[in-house]
Every structure is written in C-alpha cells, then in structure tokens.
mmCIF file of C-alpha atoms and ligand atoms in Angstrom:
data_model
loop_
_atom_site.group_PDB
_atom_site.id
_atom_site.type_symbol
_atom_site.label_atom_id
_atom_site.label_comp_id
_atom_site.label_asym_id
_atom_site.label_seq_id
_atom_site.Cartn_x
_atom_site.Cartn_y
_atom_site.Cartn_z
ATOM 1 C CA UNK A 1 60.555 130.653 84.110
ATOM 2 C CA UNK A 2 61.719 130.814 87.857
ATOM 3 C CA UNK A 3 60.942 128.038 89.640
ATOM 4 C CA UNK A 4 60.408 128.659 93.387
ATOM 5 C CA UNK A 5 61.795 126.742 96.663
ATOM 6 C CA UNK A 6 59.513 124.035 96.696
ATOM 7 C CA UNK A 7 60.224 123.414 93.289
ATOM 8 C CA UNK A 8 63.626 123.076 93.774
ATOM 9 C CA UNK A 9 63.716 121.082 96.959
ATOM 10 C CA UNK A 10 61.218 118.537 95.130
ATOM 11 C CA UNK A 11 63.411 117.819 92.142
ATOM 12 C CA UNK A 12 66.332 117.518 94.854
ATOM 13 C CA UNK A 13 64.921 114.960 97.117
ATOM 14 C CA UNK A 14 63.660 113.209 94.205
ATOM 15 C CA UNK A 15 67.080 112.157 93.154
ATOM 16 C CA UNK A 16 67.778 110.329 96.325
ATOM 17 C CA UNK A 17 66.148 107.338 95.912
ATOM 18 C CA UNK A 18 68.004 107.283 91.845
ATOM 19 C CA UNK A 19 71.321 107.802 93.661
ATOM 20 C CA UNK A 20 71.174 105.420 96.394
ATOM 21 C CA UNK A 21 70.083 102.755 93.822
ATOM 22 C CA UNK A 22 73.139 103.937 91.808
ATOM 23 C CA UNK A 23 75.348 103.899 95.039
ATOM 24 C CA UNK A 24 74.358 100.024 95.638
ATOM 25 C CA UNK A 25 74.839 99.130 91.392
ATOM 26 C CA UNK A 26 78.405 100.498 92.119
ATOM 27 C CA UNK A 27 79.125 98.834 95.608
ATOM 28 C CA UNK A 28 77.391 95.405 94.066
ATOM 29 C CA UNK A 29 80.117 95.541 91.835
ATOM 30 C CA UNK A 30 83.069 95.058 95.006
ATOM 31 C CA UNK A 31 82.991 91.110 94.370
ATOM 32 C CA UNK A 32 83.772 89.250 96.953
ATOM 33 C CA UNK A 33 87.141 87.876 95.025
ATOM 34 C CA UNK A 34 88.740 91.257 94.478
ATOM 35 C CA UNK A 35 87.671 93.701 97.420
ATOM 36 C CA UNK A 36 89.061 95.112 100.041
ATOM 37 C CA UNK A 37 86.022 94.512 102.158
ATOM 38 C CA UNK A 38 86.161 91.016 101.243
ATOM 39 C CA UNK A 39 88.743 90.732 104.568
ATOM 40 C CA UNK A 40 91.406 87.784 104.852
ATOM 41 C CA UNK A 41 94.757 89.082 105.872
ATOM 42 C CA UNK A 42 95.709 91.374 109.058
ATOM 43 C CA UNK A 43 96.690 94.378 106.336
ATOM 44 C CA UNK A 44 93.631 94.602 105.028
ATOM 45 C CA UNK A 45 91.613 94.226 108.370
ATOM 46 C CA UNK A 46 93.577 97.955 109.011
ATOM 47 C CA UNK A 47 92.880 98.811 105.574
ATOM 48 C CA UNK A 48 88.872 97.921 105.878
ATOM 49 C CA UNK A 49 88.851 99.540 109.585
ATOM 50 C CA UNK A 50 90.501 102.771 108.819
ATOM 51 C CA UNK A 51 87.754 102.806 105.586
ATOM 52 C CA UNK A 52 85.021 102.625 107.823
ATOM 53 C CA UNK A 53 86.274 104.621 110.468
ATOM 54 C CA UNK A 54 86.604 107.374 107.540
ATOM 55 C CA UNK A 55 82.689 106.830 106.106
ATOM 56 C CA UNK A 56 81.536 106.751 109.466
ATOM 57 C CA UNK A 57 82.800 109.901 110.093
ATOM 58 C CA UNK A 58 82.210 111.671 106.721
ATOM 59 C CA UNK A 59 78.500 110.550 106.925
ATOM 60 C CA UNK A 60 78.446 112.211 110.480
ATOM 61 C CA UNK A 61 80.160 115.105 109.413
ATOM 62 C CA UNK A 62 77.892 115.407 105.876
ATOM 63 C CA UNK A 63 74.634 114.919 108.231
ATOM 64 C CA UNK A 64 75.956 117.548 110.851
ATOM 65 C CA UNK A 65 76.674 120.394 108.079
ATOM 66 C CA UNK A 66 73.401 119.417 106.415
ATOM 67 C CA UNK A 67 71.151 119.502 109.477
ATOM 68 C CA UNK A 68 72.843 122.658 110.667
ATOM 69 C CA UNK A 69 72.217 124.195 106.908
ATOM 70 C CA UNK A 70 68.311 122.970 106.525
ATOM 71 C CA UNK A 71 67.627 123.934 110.138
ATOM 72 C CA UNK A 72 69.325 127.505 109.910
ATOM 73 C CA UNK A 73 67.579 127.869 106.333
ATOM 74 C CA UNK A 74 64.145 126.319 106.951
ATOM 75 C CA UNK A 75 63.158 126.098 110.528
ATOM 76 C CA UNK A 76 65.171 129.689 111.593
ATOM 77 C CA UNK A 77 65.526 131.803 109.057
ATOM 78 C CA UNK A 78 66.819 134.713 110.255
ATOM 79 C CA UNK A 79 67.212 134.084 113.883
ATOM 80 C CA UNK A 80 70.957 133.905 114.143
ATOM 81 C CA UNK A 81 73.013 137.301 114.407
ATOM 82 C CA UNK A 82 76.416 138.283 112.928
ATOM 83 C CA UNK A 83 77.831 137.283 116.103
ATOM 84 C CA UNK A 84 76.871 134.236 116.049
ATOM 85 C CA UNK A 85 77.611 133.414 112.183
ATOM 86 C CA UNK A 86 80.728 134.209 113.204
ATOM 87 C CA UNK A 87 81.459 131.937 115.873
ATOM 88 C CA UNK A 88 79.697 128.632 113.789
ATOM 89 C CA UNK A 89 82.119 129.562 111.272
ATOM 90 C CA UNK A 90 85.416 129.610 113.021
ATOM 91 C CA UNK A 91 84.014 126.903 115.344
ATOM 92 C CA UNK A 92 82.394 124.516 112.452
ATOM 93 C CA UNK A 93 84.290 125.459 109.551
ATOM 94 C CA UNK A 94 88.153 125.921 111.315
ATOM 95 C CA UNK A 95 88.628 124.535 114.816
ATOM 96 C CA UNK A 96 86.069 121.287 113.683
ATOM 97 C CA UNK A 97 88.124 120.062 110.721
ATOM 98 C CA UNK A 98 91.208 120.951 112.212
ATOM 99 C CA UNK A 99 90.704 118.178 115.118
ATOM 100 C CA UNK A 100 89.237 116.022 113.130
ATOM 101 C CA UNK A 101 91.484 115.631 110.311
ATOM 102 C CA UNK A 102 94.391 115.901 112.227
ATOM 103 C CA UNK A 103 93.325 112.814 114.484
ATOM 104 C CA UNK A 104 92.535 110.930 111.740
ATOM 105 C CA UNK A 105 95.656 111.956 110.232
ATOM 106 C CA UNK A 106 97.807 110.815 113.187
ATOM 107 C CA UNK A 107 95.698 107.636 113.559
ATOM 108 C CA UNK A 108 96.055 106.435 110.164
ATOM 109 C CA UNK A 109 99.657 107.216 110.264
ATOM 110 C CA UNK A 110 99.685 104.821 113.104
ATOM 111 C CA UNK A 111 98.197 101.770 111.419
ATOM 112 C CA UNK A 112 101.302 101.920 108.441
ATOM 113 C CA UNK A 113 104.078 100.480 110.139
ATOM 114 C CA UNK A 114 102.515 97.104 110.265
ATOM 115 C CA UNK A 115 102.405 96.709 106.731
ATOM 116 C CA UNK A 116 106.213 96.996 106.534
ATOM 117 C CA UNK A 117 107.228 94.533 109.346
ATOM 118 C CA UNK A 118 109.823 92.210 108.486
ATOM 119 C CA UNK A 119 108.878 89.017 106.781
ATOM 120 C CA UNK A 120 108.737 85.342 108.537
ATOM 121 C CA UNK A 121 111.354 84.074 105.940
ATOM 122 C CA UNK A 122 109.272 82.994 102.830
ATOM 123 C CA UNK A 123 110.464 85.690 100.045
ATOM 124 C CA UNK A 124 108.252 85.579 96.935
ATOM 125 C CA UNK A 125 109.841 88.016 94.286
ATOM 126 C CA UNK A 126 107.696 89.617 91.610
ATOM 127 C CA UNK A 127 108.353 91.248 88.485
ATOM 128 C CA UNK A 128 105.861 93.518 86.432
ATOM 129 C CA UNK A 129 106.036 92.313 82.863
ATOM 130 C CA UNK A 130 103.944 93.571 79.725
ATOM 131 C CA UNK A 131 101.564 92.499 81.043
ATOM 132 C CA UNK A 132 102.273 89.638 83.171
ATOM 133 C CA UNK A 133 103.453 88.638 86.594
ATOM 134 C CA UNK A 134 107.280 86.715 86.874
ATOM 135 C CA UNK A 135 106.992 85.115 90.155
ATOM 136 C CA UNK A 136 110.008 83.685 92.246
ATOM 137 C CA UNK A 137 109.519 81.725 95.223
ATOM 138 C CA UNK A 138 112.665 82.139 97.774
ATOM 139 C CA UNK A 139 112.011 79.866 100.644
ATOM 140 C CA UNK A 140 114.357 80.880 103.896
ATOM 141 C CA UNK A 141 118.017 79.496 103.244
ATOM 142 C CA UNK A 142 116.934 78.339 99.541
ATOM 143 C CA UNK A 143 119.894 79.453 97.324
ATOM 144 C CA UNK A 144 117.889 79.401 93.865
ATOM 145 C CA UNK A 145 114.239 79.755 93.361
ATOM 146 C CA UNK A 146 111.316 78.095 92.528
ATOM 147 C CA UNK A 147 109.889 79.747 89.317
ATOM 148 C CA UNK A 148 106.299 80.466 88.630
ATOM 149 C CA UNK A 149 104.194 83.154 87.043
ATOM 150 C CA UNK A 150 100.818 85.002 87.304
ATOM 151 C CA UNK A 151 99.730 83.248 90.380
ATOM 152 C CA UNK A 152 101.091 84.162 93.979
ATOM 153 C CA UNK A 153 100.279 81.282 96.718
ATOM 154 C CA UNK A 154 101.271 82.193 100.732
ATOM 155 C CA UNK A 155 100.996 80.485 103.401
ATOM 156 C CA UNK A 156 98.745 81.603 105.969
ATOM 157 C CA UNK A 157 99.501 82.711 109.143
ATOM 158 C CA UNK A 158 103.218 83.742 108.110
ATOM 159 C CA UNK A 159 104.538 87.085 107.214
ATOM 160 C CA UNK A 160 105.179 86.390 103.640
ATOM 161 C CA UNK A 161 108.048 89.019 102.012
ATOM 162 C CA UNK A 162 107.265 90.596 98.685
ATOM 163 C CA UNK A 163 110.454 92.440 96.404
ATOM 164 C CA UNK A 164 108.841 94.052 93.786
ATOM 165 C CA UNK A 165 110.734 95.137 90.617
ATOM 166 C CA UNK A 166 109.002 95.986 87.286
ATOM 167 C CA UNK A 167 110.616 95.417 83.148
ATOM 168 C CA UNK A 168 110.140 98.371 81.677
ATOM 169 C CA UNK A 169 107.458 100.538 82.665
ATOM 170 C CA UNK A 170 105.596 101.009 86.323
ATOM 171 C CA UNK A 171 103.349 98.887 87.803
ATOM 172 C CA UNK A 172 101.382 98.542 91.105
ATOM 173 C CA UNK A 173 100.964 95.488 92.927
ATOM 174 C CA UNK A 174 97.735 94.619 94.468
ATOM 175 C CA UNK A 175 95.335 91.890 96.433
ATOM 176 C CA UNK A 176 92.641 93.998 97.596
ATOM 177 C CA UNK A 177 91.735 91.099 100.415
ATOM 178 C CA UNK A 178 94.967 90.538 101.757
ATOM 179 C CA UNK A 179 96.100 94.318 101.701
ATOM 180 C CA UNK A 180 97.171 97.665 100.473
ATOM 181 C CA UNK A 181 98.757 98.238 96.861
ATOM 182 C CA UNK A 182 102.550 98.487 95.785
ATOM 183 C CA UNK A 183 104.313 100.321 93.213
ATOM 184 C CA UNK A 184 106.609 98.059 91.049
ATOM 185 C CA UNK A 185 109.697 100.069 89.211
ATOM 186 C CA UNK A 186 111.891 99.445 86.867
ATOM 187 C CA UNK A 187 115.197 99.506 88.514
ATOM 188 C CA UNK A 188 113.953 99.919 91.911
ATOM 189 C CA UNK A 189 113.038 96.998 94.149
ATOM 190 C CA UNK A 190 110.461 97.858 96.800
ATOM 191 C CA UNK A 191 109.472 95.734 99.170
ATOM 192 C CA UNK A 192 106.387 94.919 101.754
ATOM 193 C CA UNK A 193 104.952 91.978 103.683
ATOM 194 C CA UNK A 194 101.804 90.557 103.877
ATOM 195 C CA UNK A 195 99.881 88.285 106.451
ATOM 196 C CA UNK A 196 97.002 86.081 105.225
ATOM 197 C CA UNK A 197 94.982 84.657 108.194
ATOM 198 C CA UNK A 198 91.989 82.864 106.113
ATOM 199 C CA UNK A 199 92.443 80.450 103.765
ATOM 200 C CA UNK A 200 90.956 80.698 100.058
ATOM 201 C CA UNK A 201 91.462 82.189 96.545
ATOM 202 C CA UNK A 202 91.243 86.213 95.491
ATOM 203 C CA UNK A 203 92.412 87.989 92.938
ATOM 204 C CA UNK A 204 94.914 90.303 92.210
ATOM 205 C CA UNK A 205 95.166 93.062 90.197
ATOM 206 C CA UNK A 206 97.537 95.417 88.694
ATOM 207 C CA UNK A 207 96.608 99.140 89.819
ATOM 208 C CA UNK A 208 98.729 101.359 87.980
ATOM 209 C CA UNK A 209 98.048 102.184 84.492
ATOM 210 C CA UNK A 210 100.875 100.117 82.518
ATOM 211 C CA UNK A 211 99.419 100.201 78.887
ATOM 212 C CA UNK A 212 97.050 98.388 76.268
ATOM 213 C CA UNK A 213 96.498 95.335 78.467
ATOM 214 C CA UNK A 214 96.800 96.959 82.108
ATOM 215 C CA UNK A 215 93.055 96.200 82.529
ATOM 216 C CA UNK A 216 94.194 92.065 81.584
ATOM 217 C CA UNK A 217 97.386 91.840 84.030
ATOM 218 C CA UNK A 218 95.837 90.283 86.938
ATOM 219 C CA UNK A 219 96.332 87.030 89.029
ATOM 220 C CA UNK A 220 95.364 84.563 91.277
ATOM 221 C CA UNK A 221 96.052 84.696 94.630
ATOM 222 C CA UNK A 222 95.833 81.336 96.986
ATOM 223 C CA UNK A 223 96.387 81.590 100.821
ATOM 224 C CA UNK A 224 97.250 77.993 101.936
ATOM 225 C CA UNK A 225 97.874 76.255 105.366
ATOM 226 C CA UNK A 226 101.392 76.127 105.597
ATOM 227 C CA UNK A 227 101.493 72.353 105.329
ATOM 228 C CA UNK A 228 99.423 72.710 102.264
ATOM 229 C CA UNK A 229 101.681 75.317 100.582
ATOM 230 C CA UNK A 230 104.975 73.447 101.561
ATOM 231 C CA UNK A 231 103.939 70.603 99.627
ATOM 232 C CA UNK A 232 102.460 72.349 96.649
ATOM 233 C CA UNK A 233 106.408 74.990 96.350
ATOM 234 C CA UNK A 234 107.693 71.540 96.830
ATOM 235 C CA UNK A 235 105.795 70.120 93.485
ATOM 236 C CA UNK A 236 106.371 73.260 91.899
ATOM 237 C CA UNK A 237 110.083 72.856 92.268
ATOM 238 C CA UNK A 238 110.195 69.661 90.357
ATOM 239 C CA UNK A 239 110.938 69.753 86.203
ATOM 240 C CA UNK A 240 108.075 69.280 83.999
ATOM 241 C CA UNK A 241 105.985 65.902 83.869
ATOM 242 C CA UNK A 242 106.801 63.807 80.305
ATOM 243 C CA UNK A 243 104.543 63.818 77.887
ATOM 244 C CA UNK A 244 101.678 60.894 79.392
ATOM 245 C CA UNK A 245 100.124 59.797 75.416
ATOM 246 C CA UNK A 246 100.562 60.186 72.124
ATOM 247 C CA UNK A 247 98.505 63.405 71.987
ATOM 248 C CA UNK A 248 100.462 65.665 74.176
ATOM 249 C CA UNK A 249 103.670 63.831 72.547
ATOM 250 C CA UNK A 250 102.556 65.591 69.361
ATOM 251 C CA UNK A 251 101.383 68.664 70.859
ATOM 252 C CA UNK A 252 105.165 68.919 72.391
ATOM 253 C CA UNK A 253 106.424 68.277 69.060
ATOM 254 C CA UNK A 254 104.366 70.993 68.025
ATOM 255 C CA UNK A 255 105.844 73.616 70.804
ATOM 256 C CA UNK A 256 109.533 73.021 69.621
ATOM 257 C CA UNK A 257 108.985 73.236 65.927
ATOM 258 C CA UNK A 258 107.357 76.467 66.665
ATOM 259 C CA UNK A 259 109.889 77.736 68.671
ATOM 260 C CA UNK A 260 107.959 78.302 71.853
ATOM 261 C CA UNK A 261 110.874 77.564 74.103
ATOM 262 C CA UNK A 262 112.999 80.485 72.776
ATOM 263 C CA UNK A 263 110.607 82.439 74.768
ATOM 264 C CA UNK A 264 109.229 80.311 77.888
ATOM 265 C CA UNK A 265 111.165 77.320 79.652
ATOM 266 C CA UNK A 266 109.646 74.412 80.696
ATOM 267 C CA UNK A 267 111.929 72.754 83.473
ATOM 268 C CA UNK A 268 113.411 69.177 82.273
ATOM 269 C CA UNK A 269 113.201 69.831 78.428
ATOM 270 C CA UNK A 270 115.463 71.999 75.892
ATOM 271 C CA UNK A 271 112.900 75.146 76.265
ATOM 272 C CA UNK A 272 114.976 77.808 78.470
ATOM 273 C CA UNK A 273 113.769 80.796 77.173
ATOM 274 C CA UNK A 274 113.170 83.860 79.755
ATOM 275 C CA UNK A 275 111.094 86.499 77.363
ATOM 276 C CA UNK A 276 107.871 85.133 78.517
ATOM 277 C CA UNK A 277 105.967 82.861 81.495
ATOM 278 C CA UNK A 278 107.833 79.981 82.643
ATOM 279 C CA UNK A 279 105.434 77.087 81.657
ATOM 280 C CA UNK A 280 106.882 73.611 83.476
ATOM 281 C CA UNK A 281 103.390 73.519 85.873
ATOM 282 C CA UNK A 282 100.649 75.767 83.370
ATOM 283 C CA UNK A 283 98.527 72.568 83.639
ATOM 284 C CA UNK A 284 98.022 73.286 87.307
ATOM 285 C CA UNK A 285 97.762 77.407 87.309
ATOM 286 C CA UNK A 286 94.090 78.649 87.918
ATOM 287 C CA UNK A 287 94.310 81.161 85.363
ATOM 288 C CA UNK A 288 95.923 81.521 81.905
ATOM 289 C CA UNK A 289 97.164 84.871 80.309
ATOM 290 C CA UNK A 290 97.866 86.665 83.577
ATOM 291 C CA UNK A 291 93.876 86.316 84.965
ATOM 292 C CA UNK A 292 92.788 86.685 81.101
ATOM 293 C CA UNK A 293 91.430 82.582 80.469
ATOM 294 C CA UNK A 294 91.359 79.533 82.037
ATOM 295 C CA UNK A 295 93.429 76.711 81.866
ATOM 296 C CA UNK A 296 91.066 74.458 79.453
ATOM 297 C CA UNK A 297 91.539 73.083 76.103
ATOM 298 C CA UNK A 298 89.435 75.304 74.378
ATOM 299 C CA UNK A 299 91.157 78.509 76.245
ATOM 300 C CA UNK A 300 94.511 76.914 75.624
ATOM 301 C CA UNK A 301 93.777 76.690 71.916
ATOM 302 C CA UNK A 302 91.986 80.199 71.947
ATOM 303 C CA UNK A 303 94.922 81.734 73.171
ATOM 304 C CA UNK A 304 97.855 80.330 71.291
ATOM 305 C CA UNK A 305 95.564 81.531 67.803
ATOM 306 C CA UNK A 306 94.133 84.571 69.165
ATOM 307 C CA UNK A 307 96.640 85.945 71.591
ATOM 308 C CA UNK A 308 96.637 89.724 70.461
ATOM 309 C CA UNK A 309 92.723 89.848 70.018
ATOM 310 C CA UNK A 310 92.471 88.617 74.058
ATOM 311 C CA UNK A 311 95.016 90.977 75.496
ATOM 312 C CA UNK A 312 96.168 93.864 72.514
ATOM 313 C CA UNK A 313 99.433 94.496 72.394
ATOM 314 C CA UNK A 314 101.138 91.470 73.705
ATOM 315 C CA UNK A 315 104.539 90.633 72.687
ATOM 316 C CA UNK A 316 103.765 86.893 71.978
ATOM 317 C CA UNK A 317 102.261 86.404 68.346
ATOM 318 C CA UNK A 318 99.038 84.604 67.442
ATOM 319 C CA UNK A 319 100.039 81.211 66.099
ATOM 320 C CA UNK A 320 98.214 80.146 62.725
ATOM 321 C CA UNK A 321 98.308 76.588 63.616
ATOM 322 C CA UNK A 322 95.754 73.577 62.032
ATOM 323 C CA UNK A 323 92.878 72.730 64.510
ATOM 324 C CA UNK A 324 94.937 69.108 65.233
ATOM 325 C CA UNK A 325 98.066 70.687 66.085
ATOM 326 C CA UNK A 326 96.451 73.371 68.656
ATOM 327 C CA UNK A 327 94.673 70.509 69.980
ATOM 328 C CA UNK A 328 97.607 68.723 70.461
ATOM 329 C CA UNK A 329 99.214 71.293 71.863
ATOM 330 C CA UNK A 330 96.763 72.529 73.916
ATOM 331 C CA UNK A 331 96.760 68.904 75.613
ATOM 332 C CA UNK A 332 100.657 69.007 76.095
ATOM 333 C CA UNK A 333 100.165 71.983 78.085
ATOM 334 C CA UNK A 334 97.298 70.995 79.752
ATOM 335 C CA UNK A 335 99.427 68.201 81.124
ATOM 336 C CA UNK A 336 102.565 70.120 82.351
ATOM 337 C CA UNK A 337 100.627 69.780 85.968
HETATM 338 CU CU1 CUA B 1 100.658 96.514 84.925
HETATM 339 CU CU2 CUA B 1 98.828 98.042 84.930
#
C-alpha cells in the first residue's frame, strides 16, 4: 500500500521525541569521573572547546540544509529555476563546506601544539601491560624511580611529562578530564604532557583495543597540590611497612610460600619479581586489578581466588587457597600502606 506525504512526515517527526530521549540515555552515560566534558586540566579545556565549537556548528549547518530542504520542498515547491539550483549547489554544497571545514581545519590544527609542550620536570613513565599500567615516577634530577602501578597522581598546576612504552601489544593512554589520548607501542616511546589545574580523582582508561581484558585496564587518576603530591612520591618511595600483627604476619607467610614475589616486589622484603604490579604501597592504591576492585578485604580475597573469572585472560593464576589463609593474606596486603 503507498502511503502518502503526510504519512510519511508523521511517522518521521514521531521519532524525535524517541531519539532525543535516546540521545540523553547515551550522554547520561559521560560520568562525571571519566569524560571529557568533565573539564580539569588546560588539554582538555581545548579538547572540550574545539568539541563544542564542532556541535555548534554541525547543528547550524544540519538546521541550515534542513530549513533550506523543507522550505524549498514544502513552502515553494517549484518556485526555484535551473539557474538558481545551480548556484545553491555550488554555493551551499562547494564554496560553504570548503570555508568551513578548512577553518576549522586550520583552527584545530592550532590548538595541538600545546599538548606537546615540554614538561615542568616531573617525568612519570608508563608502560602498557596485559592488562595493567607499570608506573615510574622520575622526579627532576632523581637518578632511579619511584615505582608504582595502575594509578597515576600529578601535581597540579605543573606540566607533568608522560613516556609511554607498551609490553607486547598496543595500547592507548587516556584521562578523558585531563586530556587527549596516547598510543603506547611496543618498542616505541612516545611522549606528551599534561597540565591538571583542579584538584580531584578521574579515571583513566585504556582506548585502544589490547585484548580479553582491554575493557578492565583502567586507572585512577589523582591531581594533587604540589605540596600534597610531594609528600605522598615521598611515602611512596619508602620500602614496604612490616607486618603490624599476627594476622598479616601469617598472611605474609602465606605470599612467600606461594611464590608471589617471583612475580611482584614488595620494597624491603625478598619479593623482587618484575612480571607483575609492584605491591610495596597496594594498601594505599584506590583501585585493585588495574580499575577492576577495590582495595578491601573481601576484593583482596576475591581476587587472589578468582583472578581469571574478574579480568579473562590474565597471566596471574587464581590461587586455591583456605578461607584463613586468603584472609590472612588479604590483611598483609591491606597493610602494605
Ligand atoms: Cu590496553 Cu586496551
């Protein structure tokens, strides 16, 4: 059966209001902890500017080409000549786009640089594991690091200097508050700055599809006052606090018969290993697994027996431990602070 214009322009505009509810369910979903909206670092305040400049400008653009469409099809049918057909489309559909694009073109262009300005001295190296963040803190004139992992903490204010490398396969570096994304390569350091200017915690994400657990890989980022983050690198750079009662004395007993230190070190005791997250401050660390859990007991324990069922494909094993002994151990790790 044909169905005639009204027809059609009814079931049209009666998608609108399903769309736009559809549009908002989709932008509700830009938390405030992981978007780019979500503003607290000059990067990102070029970022979010050039973003609305651009939506500002394609709704114009989208309402111009409409109106001209509905008015030319609706209100004159038939009024316009070859002639003039001709000139909308050379004027609308070639000279129009060609300005426009190419000043937005040059004008984005022009924000980039500042994204790649040298650093204030603070160097944080990062390393794309599978799938988990090895972070090194290089503080100007320090001649060995301060090792962390899966949390990044700048000071704000300062120019902090990122070197990215990735382990074995590519992945993208990325606090949508603080600014734009970075690849990380294997073999390939690349490098940008960032510039927090408000204080608080957001999240980072990986944003390059690295395998099984790429959704999982994500972090915690802190922007501190300076004086704030001085004395936490500071902490940070000490070895690992002893063992405070008898519980975490069994739950470390627990971590060297099982061999946990021929993969992760914690600083001050006889596990050195480098396969996996260095461990000497976990207690502290706002997230657990690379953004996965959080640093309580019961995540602790869930974790060390269920570690391929909360991020597949992970290189460290599930550990079938007794319900003491991951208690124990969770508390020993809770304490490394
Ligand atoms: Cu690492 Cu995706």
């Amino acid at each position: 059966m044909m169905r005639d214009r009204n027809d059609i322009r009814r079931s049209c505009f009666s998608r609108v209001p399903a769309l736009t509810l559809l549009s908002l369910l989709v932008l509700a979903g830009c938390g405030r902890e992981q978007s780019a909206l979500n503003v607290a670092g000059r990067d990102a305040a070029a970022i979010s500017l050039l973003f609305w400049v651009m939506l500002v400008g394609a709704v114009l653009l989208w309402l111009m080409v409409n109106g001209a469409f509905l008015y030319v099809s609706r209100f004159a049918p038939g009024r316009f000549d070859e002639r003039h057909g001709r000139r909308l489309l050379i004027g609308g559909g070639i000279v129009l786009p060609t300005v426009v694009l190419t000043a937005l073109l040059v004008w984005g262009l022009s924000l980039l640089p500042d994204s790649r300005t040298p650093g204030d001295g603070l160097v944080v190296r990062v390393t794309g594991e599978q799938w988990w963040w090895r972070v090194e803190y290089w503080p100007e004139g320090a001649t060995e690091p301060v090792v962390s992992a899966n949390e990044i903490r700048l000071p704000v204010g300062e120019r902090t200097e990122f070197r990215l490398l990735a382990d074995k396969v590519i992945h993208s570096f990325w606090i949508p508050a603080l600014g734009g994304k970075m690849d990380m390569f294997p073999g390939r350091e690349t490098t940008f700055t960032l510039l927090p200017d408000k204080p608080g915690t957001y999240r980072g994400q990986c944003a390059e599809f690295c395998g099984a657990s790429h959704a999982w890989m994500a972090f915690v980022a802190v922007a501190m006052e300076p004086e704030e983050f001085d004395a936490w690198l500071q902490a940070q750079a000490e070895d690992a606090a002893p063992p405070a009662d008898d519980a975490a004395r069994r739950g470390q007993a627990v971590f060297r018969d099982e061999g946990c230190g021929a993969c992760h070190t914690v600083r001050g005791t006889d596990a050195v290993g480098q396969v996996g997250p260095d461990l000497t401050h976990i207690g502290s660390r706002l997230s657990l697994g690379a953004g996965r859990a959080r640093v309580t007991l019961d995540d602790l324990a869930t974790w060390v027996a269920h570690t391929d069922a909360l991020k597949p494909e992970v290189r460290m094993p599930s550990y079938d431990l007794g319900e003491d002994e991951l208690r124990d151990l969770a508390h020993y790790l809770k304490g490394l602070r």
